[in-house]
């Protein structure tokens, strides 16, 4: 437990001081990484943050190849991470941000009793949206293994939900196509099938995993289902636009002074 607390302090200090830190895999392995994540989330909640959802990471083969990690993971979304379509994002809160486009689900029912598959989780989806996730690693140079990114809340940073809420019955999530532009230039493309075969498959995986850990998904939560294509580094002054067929376009810019 001492190693878990030491790893949690290392990551929390990096986040607070806005200075990257060494990996934590010298302290914890895969089995303990979620304990580190939970300690730091509990501290954030104790300071007033509110949990609003979850994010699934490493669902895209392209992203796993980019980061050298071989399996999906998940993290927690807090209210101070959430931004609206078109917002200027506070770049000063970030260390080494990268952006990716995802299908987001808003749950209308709890997912606390499995087994879960695409059909059962679909019934719990109240709305589906285009979204941007800004991932950010507290670990220097994105030098991460599975244990490092899980401990670091699945490298969560900020997220932006699109303004168009769609009924899941009107969208075939595995068939959607995504294009992400940075400053008007196309930088990332992909499809729903690039997210574990279907974003609903990713949602079913998360529902199963969360329930097994004793923290099932709840009605009202937002779930970012994972990247549809390669992540793209961003800096202050950049403008990002992602279009997902059937879900519309979501935009954000990165502030120079925030």
C-alpha positions as a LaTeX table, in Angstrom:
\begin{tabular}{lrrr}
\hline
Residue & $x$ (\AA) & $y$ (\AA) & $z$ (\AA) \\
\hline
Unk1 & 0.00 & 0.00 & 0.00 \\
Unk2 & 2.93 & 2.34 & 0.63 \\
Unk3 & 3.96 & 1.99 & $-3.03$ \\
Unk4 & 0.39 & 2.73 & $-4.18$ \\
Unk5 & 0.29 & 5.91 & $-2.10$ \\
Unk6 & 3.73 & 6.96 & $-3.31$ \\
Unk7 & 2.65 & 6.49 & $-6.93$ \\
Unk8 & $-0.52$ & 8.47 & $-6.30$ \\
Unk9 & 1.46 & 11.33 & $-4.75$ \\
Unk10 & 3.90 & 11.37 & $-7.67$ \\
Unk11 & 1.10 & 11.77 & $-10.21$ \\
Unk12 & $-0.92$ & 14.21 & $-8.09$ \\
Unk13 & 2.14 & 16.42 & $-7.58$ \\
Unk14 & 2.84 & 16.44 & $-11.32$ \\
Unk15 & $-0.76$ & 17.48 & $-11.99$ \\
Unk16 & $-0.71$ & 20.20 & $-9.32$ \\
Unk17 & 2.70 & 21.64 & $-10.20$ \\
Unk18 & 2.29 & 21.24 & $-13.99$ \\
Unk19 & 5.62 & 19.43 & $-14.26$ \\
Unk20 & 5.82 & 15.95 & $-15.74$ \\
Unk21 & 7.07 & 13.10 & $-13.59$ \\
Unk22 & 8.80 & 9.76 & $-13.96$ \\
Unk23 & 6.67 & 6.69 & $-14.73$ \\
Unk24 & 5.13 & 4.90 & $-11.75$ \\
Unk25 & 5.73 & 1.35 & $-12.99$ \\
Unk26 & 8.72 & 1.18 & $-10.65$ \\
Unk27 & 6.20 & 1.32 & $-7.80$ \\
Unk28 & 3.08 & $-0.50$ & $-9.00$ \\
Unk29 & 2.09 & $-3.14$ & $-11.51$ \\
Unk30 & $-1.05$ & $-3.61$ & $-13.54$ \\
Unk31 & $-2.94$ & $-5.09$ & $-10.58$ \\
Unk32 & $-2.36$ & $-2.04$ & $-8.36$ \\
Unk33 & $-2.74$ & 0.68 & $-10.98$ \\
Unk34 & $-6.50$ & 1.13 & $-10.53$ \\
Unk35 & $-5.91$ & 1.55 & $-6.78$ \\
Unk36 & $-3.65$ & 4.50 & $-7.56$ \\
Unk37 & $-6.30$ & 5.95 & $-9.88$ \\
Unk38 & $-9.00$ & 5.55 & $-7.23$ \\
Unk39 & $-6.91$ & 7.28 & $-4.56$ \\
Unk40 & $-6.38$ & 10.38 & $-6.67$ \\
Unk41 & $-10.00$ & 10.50 & $-7.86$ \\
Unk42 & $-11.19$ & 10.21 & $-4.25$ \\
Unk43 & $-8.93$ & 13.13 & $-3.31$ \\
Unk44 & $-10.33$ & 15.23 & $-6.17$ \\
Unk45 & $-13.89$ & 14.44 & $-5.11$ \\
Unk46 & $-13.06$ & 15.30 & $-1.50$ \\
Unk47 & $-11.89$ & 18.69 & $-2.79$ \\
Unk48 & $-15.25$ & 19.31 & $-4.45$ \\
Unk49 & $-15.05$ & 17.70 & $-7.91$ \\
Unk50 & $-18.08$ & 15.69 & $-9.08$ \\
Unk51 & $-17.87$ & 12.46 & $-11.04$ \\
Unk52 & $-19.86$ & 12.81 & $-14.27$ \\
Unk53 & $-18.82$ & 9.74 & $-16.23$ \\
Unk54 & $-16.08$ & 7.44 & $-17.49$ \\
Unk55 & $-13.70$ & 7.29 & $-20.40$ \\
Unk56 & $-12.49$ & 4.21 & $-22.18$ \\
Unk57 & $-8.95$ & 4.32 & $-23.45$ \\
Unk58 & $-6.79$ & 2.33 & $-25.83$ \\
Unk59 & $-9.71$ & 0.96 & $-27.85$ \\
Unk60 & $-8.20$ & 1.83 & $-31.23$ \\
Unk61 & $-5.43$ & $-0.36$ & $-32.68$ \\
Unk62 & $-3.85$ & 2.80 & $-34.11$ \\
Unk63 & $-3.66$ & 4.41 & $-30.66$ \\
Unk64 & $-2.33$ & 1.24 & $-29.03$ \\
Unk65 & 0.43 & 1.16 & $-31.66$ \\
Unk66 & 1.18 & 4.85 & $-31.06$ \\
Unk67 & 1.55 & 4.35 & $-27.31$ \\
Unk68 & 2.87 & 0.80 & $-27.23$ \\
Unk69 & 0.07 & $-0.45$ & $-24.94$ \\
Unk70 & $-1.83$ & $-3.63$ & $-25.74$ \\
Unk71 & $-5.22$ & $-3.55$ & $-24.01$ \\
Unk72 & $-8.08$ & $-1.15$ & $-23.22$ \\
Unk73 & $-8.40$ & 0.69 & $-19.93$ \\
Unk74 & $-10.74$ & 3.22 & $-18.35$ \\
Unk75 & $-10.70$ & 6.36 & $-16.26$ \\
Unk76 & $-13.10$ & 8.71 & $-14.50$ \\
Unk77 & $-14.54$ & 11.96 & $-15.88$ \\
Unk78 & $-14.99$ & 14.84 & $-13.44$ \\
Unk79 & $-17.12$ & 17.94 & $-13.90$ \\
Unk80 & $-14.15$ & 20.28 & $-14.22$ \\
Unk81 & $-12.94$ & 18.30 & $-17.26$ \\
Unk82 & $-16.15$ & 18.98 & $-19.23$ \\
Unk83 & $-16.47$ & 21.67 & $-21.90$ \\
Unk84 & $-19.05$ & 22.62 & $-24.50$ \\
Unk85 & $-18.91$ & 22.56 & $-28.27$ \\
Unk86 & $-16.91$ & 25.57 & $-29.49$ \\
Unk87 & $-15.31$ & 26.40 & $-26.14$ \\
Unk88 & $-11.81$ & 27.76 & $-25.75$ \\
Unk89 & $-9.95$ & 25.20 & $-23.65$ \\
Unk90 & $-7.53$ & 26.12 & $-20.84$ \\
Unk91 & $-4.24$ & 24.93 & $-22.33$ \\
Unk92 & $-2.44$ & 26.01 & $-19.17$ \\
Unk93 & $-4.08$ & 23.15 & $-17.28$ \\
Unk94 & $-2.44$ & 20.62 & $-19.59$ \\
Unk95 & 1.09 & 19.24 & $-19.86$ \\
Unk96 & 1.44 & 17.31 & $-23.14$ \\
Unk97 & $-2.03$ & 17.26 & $-24.68$ \\
Unk98 & $-3.24$ & 15.22 & $-27.61$ \\
Unk99 & $-6.73$ & 15.22 & $-29.10$ \\
Unk100 & $-8.89$ & 12.40 & $-30.41$ \\
Unk101 & $-12.47$ & 12.13 & $-31.69$ \\
Unk102 & $-14.91$ & 9.68 & $-30.12$ \\
Unk103 & $-18.50$ & 8.55 & $-29.94$ \\
Unk104 & $-19.96$ & 9.60 & $-26.58$ \\
Unk105 & $-22.92$ & 7.98 & $-24.87$ \\
Unk106 & $-25.17$ & 9.48 & $-22.20$ \\
Unk107 & $-26.79$ & 6.78 & $-20.10$ \\
Unk108 & $-30.48$ & 6.85 & $-19.23$ \\
Unk109 & $-30.38$ & 3.69 & $-17.09$ \\
Unk110 & $-27.98$ & 2.05 & $-14.64$ \\
Unk111 & $-25.81$ & $-0.77$ & $-15.96$ \\
Unk112 & $-25.39$ & $-2.71$ & $-12.75$ \\
Unk113 & $-26.62$ & $-6.20$ & $-13.62$ \\
Unk114 & $-25.00$ & $-8.20$ & $-16.42$ \\
Unk115 & $-24.19$ & $-10.00$ & $-18.49$ \\
Unk116 & $-23.64$ & $-7.13$ & $-20.89$ \\
Unk117 & $-23.45$ & $-7.13$ & $-24.66$ \\
Unk118 & $-24.10$ & $-4.58$ & $-27.39$ \\
Unk119 & $-27.86$ & $-5.11$ & $-27.23$ \\
Unk120 & $-28.21$ & $-4.82$ & $-23.46$ \\
Unk121 & $-26.07$ & $-1.68$ & $-23.16$ \\
Unk122 & $-27.82$ & $-0.06$ & $-26.13$ \\
Unk123 & $-31.07$ & $-0.12$ & $-24.17$ \\
Unk124 & $-29.42$ & 2.01 & $-21.47$ \\
Unk125 & $-28.23$ & 4.74 & $-23.86$ \\
Unk126 & $-30.32$ & 7.90 & $-23.72$ \\
Unk127 & $-28.31$ & 9.86 & $-26.29$ \\
Unk128 & $-25.26$ & 9.55 & $-28.52$ \\
Unk129 & $-23.00$ & 12.46 & $-29.49$ \\
Unk130 & $-19.79$ & 13.37 & $-31.24$ \\
Unk131 & $-17.03$ & 14.30 & $-28.81$ \\
Unk132 & $-13.43$ & 15.34 & $-28.48$ \\
Unk133 & $-11.21$ & 13.97 & $-25.77$ \\
Unk134 & $-8.02$ & 15.77 & $-24.88$ \\
Unk135 & $-5.77$ & 13.16 & $-23.38$ \\
Unk136 & $-2.82$ & 14.28 & $-21.30$ \\
Unk137 & $-0.11$ & 12.30 & $-19.55$ \\
Unk138 & 1.52 & 13.39 & $-16.35$ \\
Unk139 & 4.34 & 10.96 & $-17.22$ \\
Unk140 & 7.29 & 12.61 & $-18.95$ \\
Unk141 & 7.38 & 12.11 & $-22.70$ \\
Unk142 & 4.33 & 9.82 & $-22.71$ \\
Unk143 & 6.74 & 7.07 & $-21.62$ \\
Unk144 & 3.92 & 4.83 & $-20.45$ \\
Unk145 & 3.02 & 1.21 & $-19.94$ \\
Unk146 & $-0.46$ & $-0.07$ & $-19.10$ \\
Unk147 & 0.20 & 0.45 & $-15.37$ \\
Unk148 & 1.33 & 4.04 & $-15.91$ \\
Unk149 & $-1.69$ & 5.16 & $-17.91$ \\
Unk150 & $-4.22$ & 3.39 & $-15.68$ \\
Unk151 & $-2.69$ & 4.92 & $-12.56$ \\
Unk152 & $-2.79$ & 8.31 & $-14.31$ \\
Unk153 & $-6.59$ & 8.06 & $-14.71$ \\
Unk154 & $-6.22$ & 6.60 & $-18.21$ \\
Unk155 & $-4.36$ & 9.76 & $-19.25$ \\
Unk156 & $-7.53$ & 11.83 & $-18.95$ \\
Unk157 & $-7.38$ & 15.57 & $-19.50$ \\
Unk158 & $-10.47$ & 17.38 & $-20.79$ \\
Unk159 & $-13.44$ & 16.51 & $-23.00$ \\
Unk160 & $-15.85$ & 18.35 & $-25.26$ \\
Unk161 & $-19.34$ & 17.10 & $-26.12$ \\
Unk162 & $-20.97$ & 18.01 & $-29.41$ \\
Unk163 & $-24.14$ & 20.06 & $-29.40$ \\
Unk164 & $-26.22$ & 17.54 & $-31.36$ \\
Unk165 & $-27.76$ & 14.77 & $-29.26$ \\
Unk166 & $-28.93$ & 11.84 & $-31.36$ \\
Unk167 & $-31.14$ & 8.85 & $-30.64$ \\
Unk168 & $-29.09$ & 5.67 & $-30.81$ \\
Unk169 & $-31.82$ & 4.07 & $-32.93$ \\
Unk170 & $-30.92$ & 6.54 & $-35.69$ \\
Unk171 & $-27.19$ & 5.77 & $-35.71$ \\
Unk172 & $-25.30$ & 2.57 & $-36.52$ \\
Unk173 & $-22.25$ & 3.24 & $-34.40$ \\
Unk174 & $-19.95$ & 0.68 & $-35.98$ \\
Unk175 & $-20.46$ & 2.31 & $-39.40$ \\
Unk176 & $-19.80$ & 5.95 & $-38.51$ \\
Unk177 & $-16.84$ & 7.65 & $-40.16$ \\
Unk178 & $-14.68$ & 10.24 & $-38.44$ \\
Unk179 & $-12.50$ & 13.01 & $-39.79$ \\
Unk180 & $-10.47$ & 15.24 & $-37.47$ \\
Unk181 & $-8.93$ & 18.48 & $-38.69$ \\
Unk182 & $-6.27$ & 20.53 & $-36.93$ \\
Unk183 & $-6.16$ & 24.15 & $-38.06$ \\
Unk184 & $-8.14$ & 23.16 & $-41.14$ \\
Unk185 & $-5.83$ & 20.28 & $-42.14$ \\
Unk186 & $-7.06$ & 16.67 & $-42.00$ \\
Unk187 & $-4.95$ & 14.84 & $-39.42$ \\
Unk188 & $-6.88$ & 11.77 & $-38.29$ \\
Unk189 & $-9.54$ & 9.50 & $-39.76$ \\
Unk190 & $-11.27$ & 6.33 & $-38.66$ \\
Unk191 & $-14.55$ & 4.49 & $-38.27$ \\
Unk192 & $-16.73$ & 3.11 & $-35.53$ \\
Unk193 & $-15.34$ & $-0.32$ & $-36.32$ \\
Unk194 & $-11.89$ & 0.96 & $-35.27$ \\
Unk195 & $-13.17$ & 1.21 & $-31.68$ \\
Unk196 & $-13.13$ & $-2.45$ & $-30.57$ \\
Unk197 & $-15.26$ & $-3.29$ & $-33.61$ \\
Unk198 & $-18.11$ & $-1.04$ & $-32.43$ \\
Unk199 & $-18.31$ & 1.70 & $-29.76$ \\
Unk200 & $-21.15$ & $-0.32$ & $-28.21$ \\
Unk201 & $-18.72$ & $-3.20$ & $-27.75$ \\
Unk202 & $-16.46$ & $-0.83$ & $-25.85$ \\
Unk203 & $-19.41$ & 0.27 & $-23.71$ \\
Unk204 & $-20.29$ & $-3.36$ & $-22.95$ \\
Unk205 & $-16.67$ & $-4.00$ & $-21.95$ \\
Unk206 & $-16.73$ & $-1.02$ & $-19.60$ \\
Unk207 & $-20.07$ & $-2.02$ & $-18.09$ \\
Unk208 & $-18.74$ & $-5.51$ & $-17.39$ \\
Unk209 & $-15.44$ & $-4.26$ & $-15.97$ \\
Unk210 & $-16.99$ & $-1.54$ & $-13.82$ \\
Unk211 & $-19.61$ & $-3.87$ & $-12.36$ \\
Unk212 & $-16.93$ & $-6.44$ & $-11.53$ \\
Unk213 & $-14.97$ & $-3.74$ & $-9.67$ \\
Unk214 & $-18.05$ & $-2.79$ & $-7.64$ \\
Unk215 & $-18.54$ & 0.62 & $-9.29$ \\
Unk216 & $-21.22$ & 0.06 & $-11.96$ \\
Unk217 & $-22.20$ & 2.65 & $-14.55$ \\
Unk218 & $-25.11$ & 4.89 & $-13.51$ \\
Unk219 & $-27.89$ & 6.74 & $-15.30$ \\
Unk220 & $-26.81$ & 10.23 & $-16.26$ \\
Unk221 & $-23.16$ & 9.34 & $-16.73$ \\
Unk222 & $-21.28$ & 10.29 & $-19.89$ \\
Unk223 & $-19.16$ & 7.55 & $-21.42$ \\
Unk224 & $-16.45$ & 8.41 & $-23.93$ \\
Unk225 & $-16.15$ & 5.16 & $-25.83$ \\
Unk226 & $-12.63$ & 5.52 & $-27.21$ \\
Unk227 & $-10.70$ & 6.98 & $-30.11$ \\
Unk228 & $-11.82$ & 6.29 & $-33.67$ \\
Unk229 & $-8.41$ & 7.16 & $-35.11$ \\
Unk230 & $-4.87$ & 8.23 & $-34.21$ \\
Unk231 & $-4.40$ & 10.90 & $-31.55$ \\
Unk232 & $-3.01$ & 14.29 & $-32.63$ \\
Unk233 & $-0.70$ & 16.51 & $-30.50$ \\
Unk234 & $-1.99$ & 20.04 & $-29.90$ \\
Unk235 & $-0.56$ & 23.31 & $-28.57$ \\
Unk236 & $-1.93$ & 26.68 & $-27.52$ \\
Unk237 & $-3.52$ & 28.48 & $-30.46$ \\
Unk238 & $-4.64$ & 25.33 & $-32.27$ \\
Unk239 & $-8.19$ & 24.85 & $-33.50$ \\
Unk240 & $-9.71$ & 21.39 & $-33.77$ \\
Unk241 & $-12.80$ & 20.19 & $-35.63$ \\
Unk242 & $-14.06$ & 16.61 & $-35.77$ \\
Unk243 & $-16.96$ & 15.34 & $-37.85$ \\
Unk244 & $-18.58$ & 11.97 & $-37.23$ \\
Unk245 & $-21.18$ & 10.90 & $-39.78$ \\
Unk246 & $-24.66$ & 10.82 & $-38.30$ \\
Unk247 & $-23.52$ & 12.73 & $-35.20$ \\
Unk248 & $-22.38$ & 16.05 & $-36.60$ \\
Unk249 & $-19.33$ & 18.19 & $-35.90$ \\
Unk250 & $-17.68$ & 19.18 & $-32.63$ \\
Unk251 & $-15.14$ & 21.99 & $-32.31$ \\
Unk252 & $-12.75$ & 23.44 & $-29.76$ \\
Unk253 & $-9.77$ & 25.76 & $-29.66$ \\
Unk254 & $-6.82$ & 25.88 & $-27.30$ \\
Unk255 & $-6.36$ & 29.14 & $-25.48$ \\
Unk256 & $-3.03$ & 30.94 & $-25.56$ \\
Unk257 & $-3.42$ & 32.40 & $-22.08$ \\
Unk258 & $-5.29$ & 29.75 & $-20.11$ \\
\hline
\end{tabular}
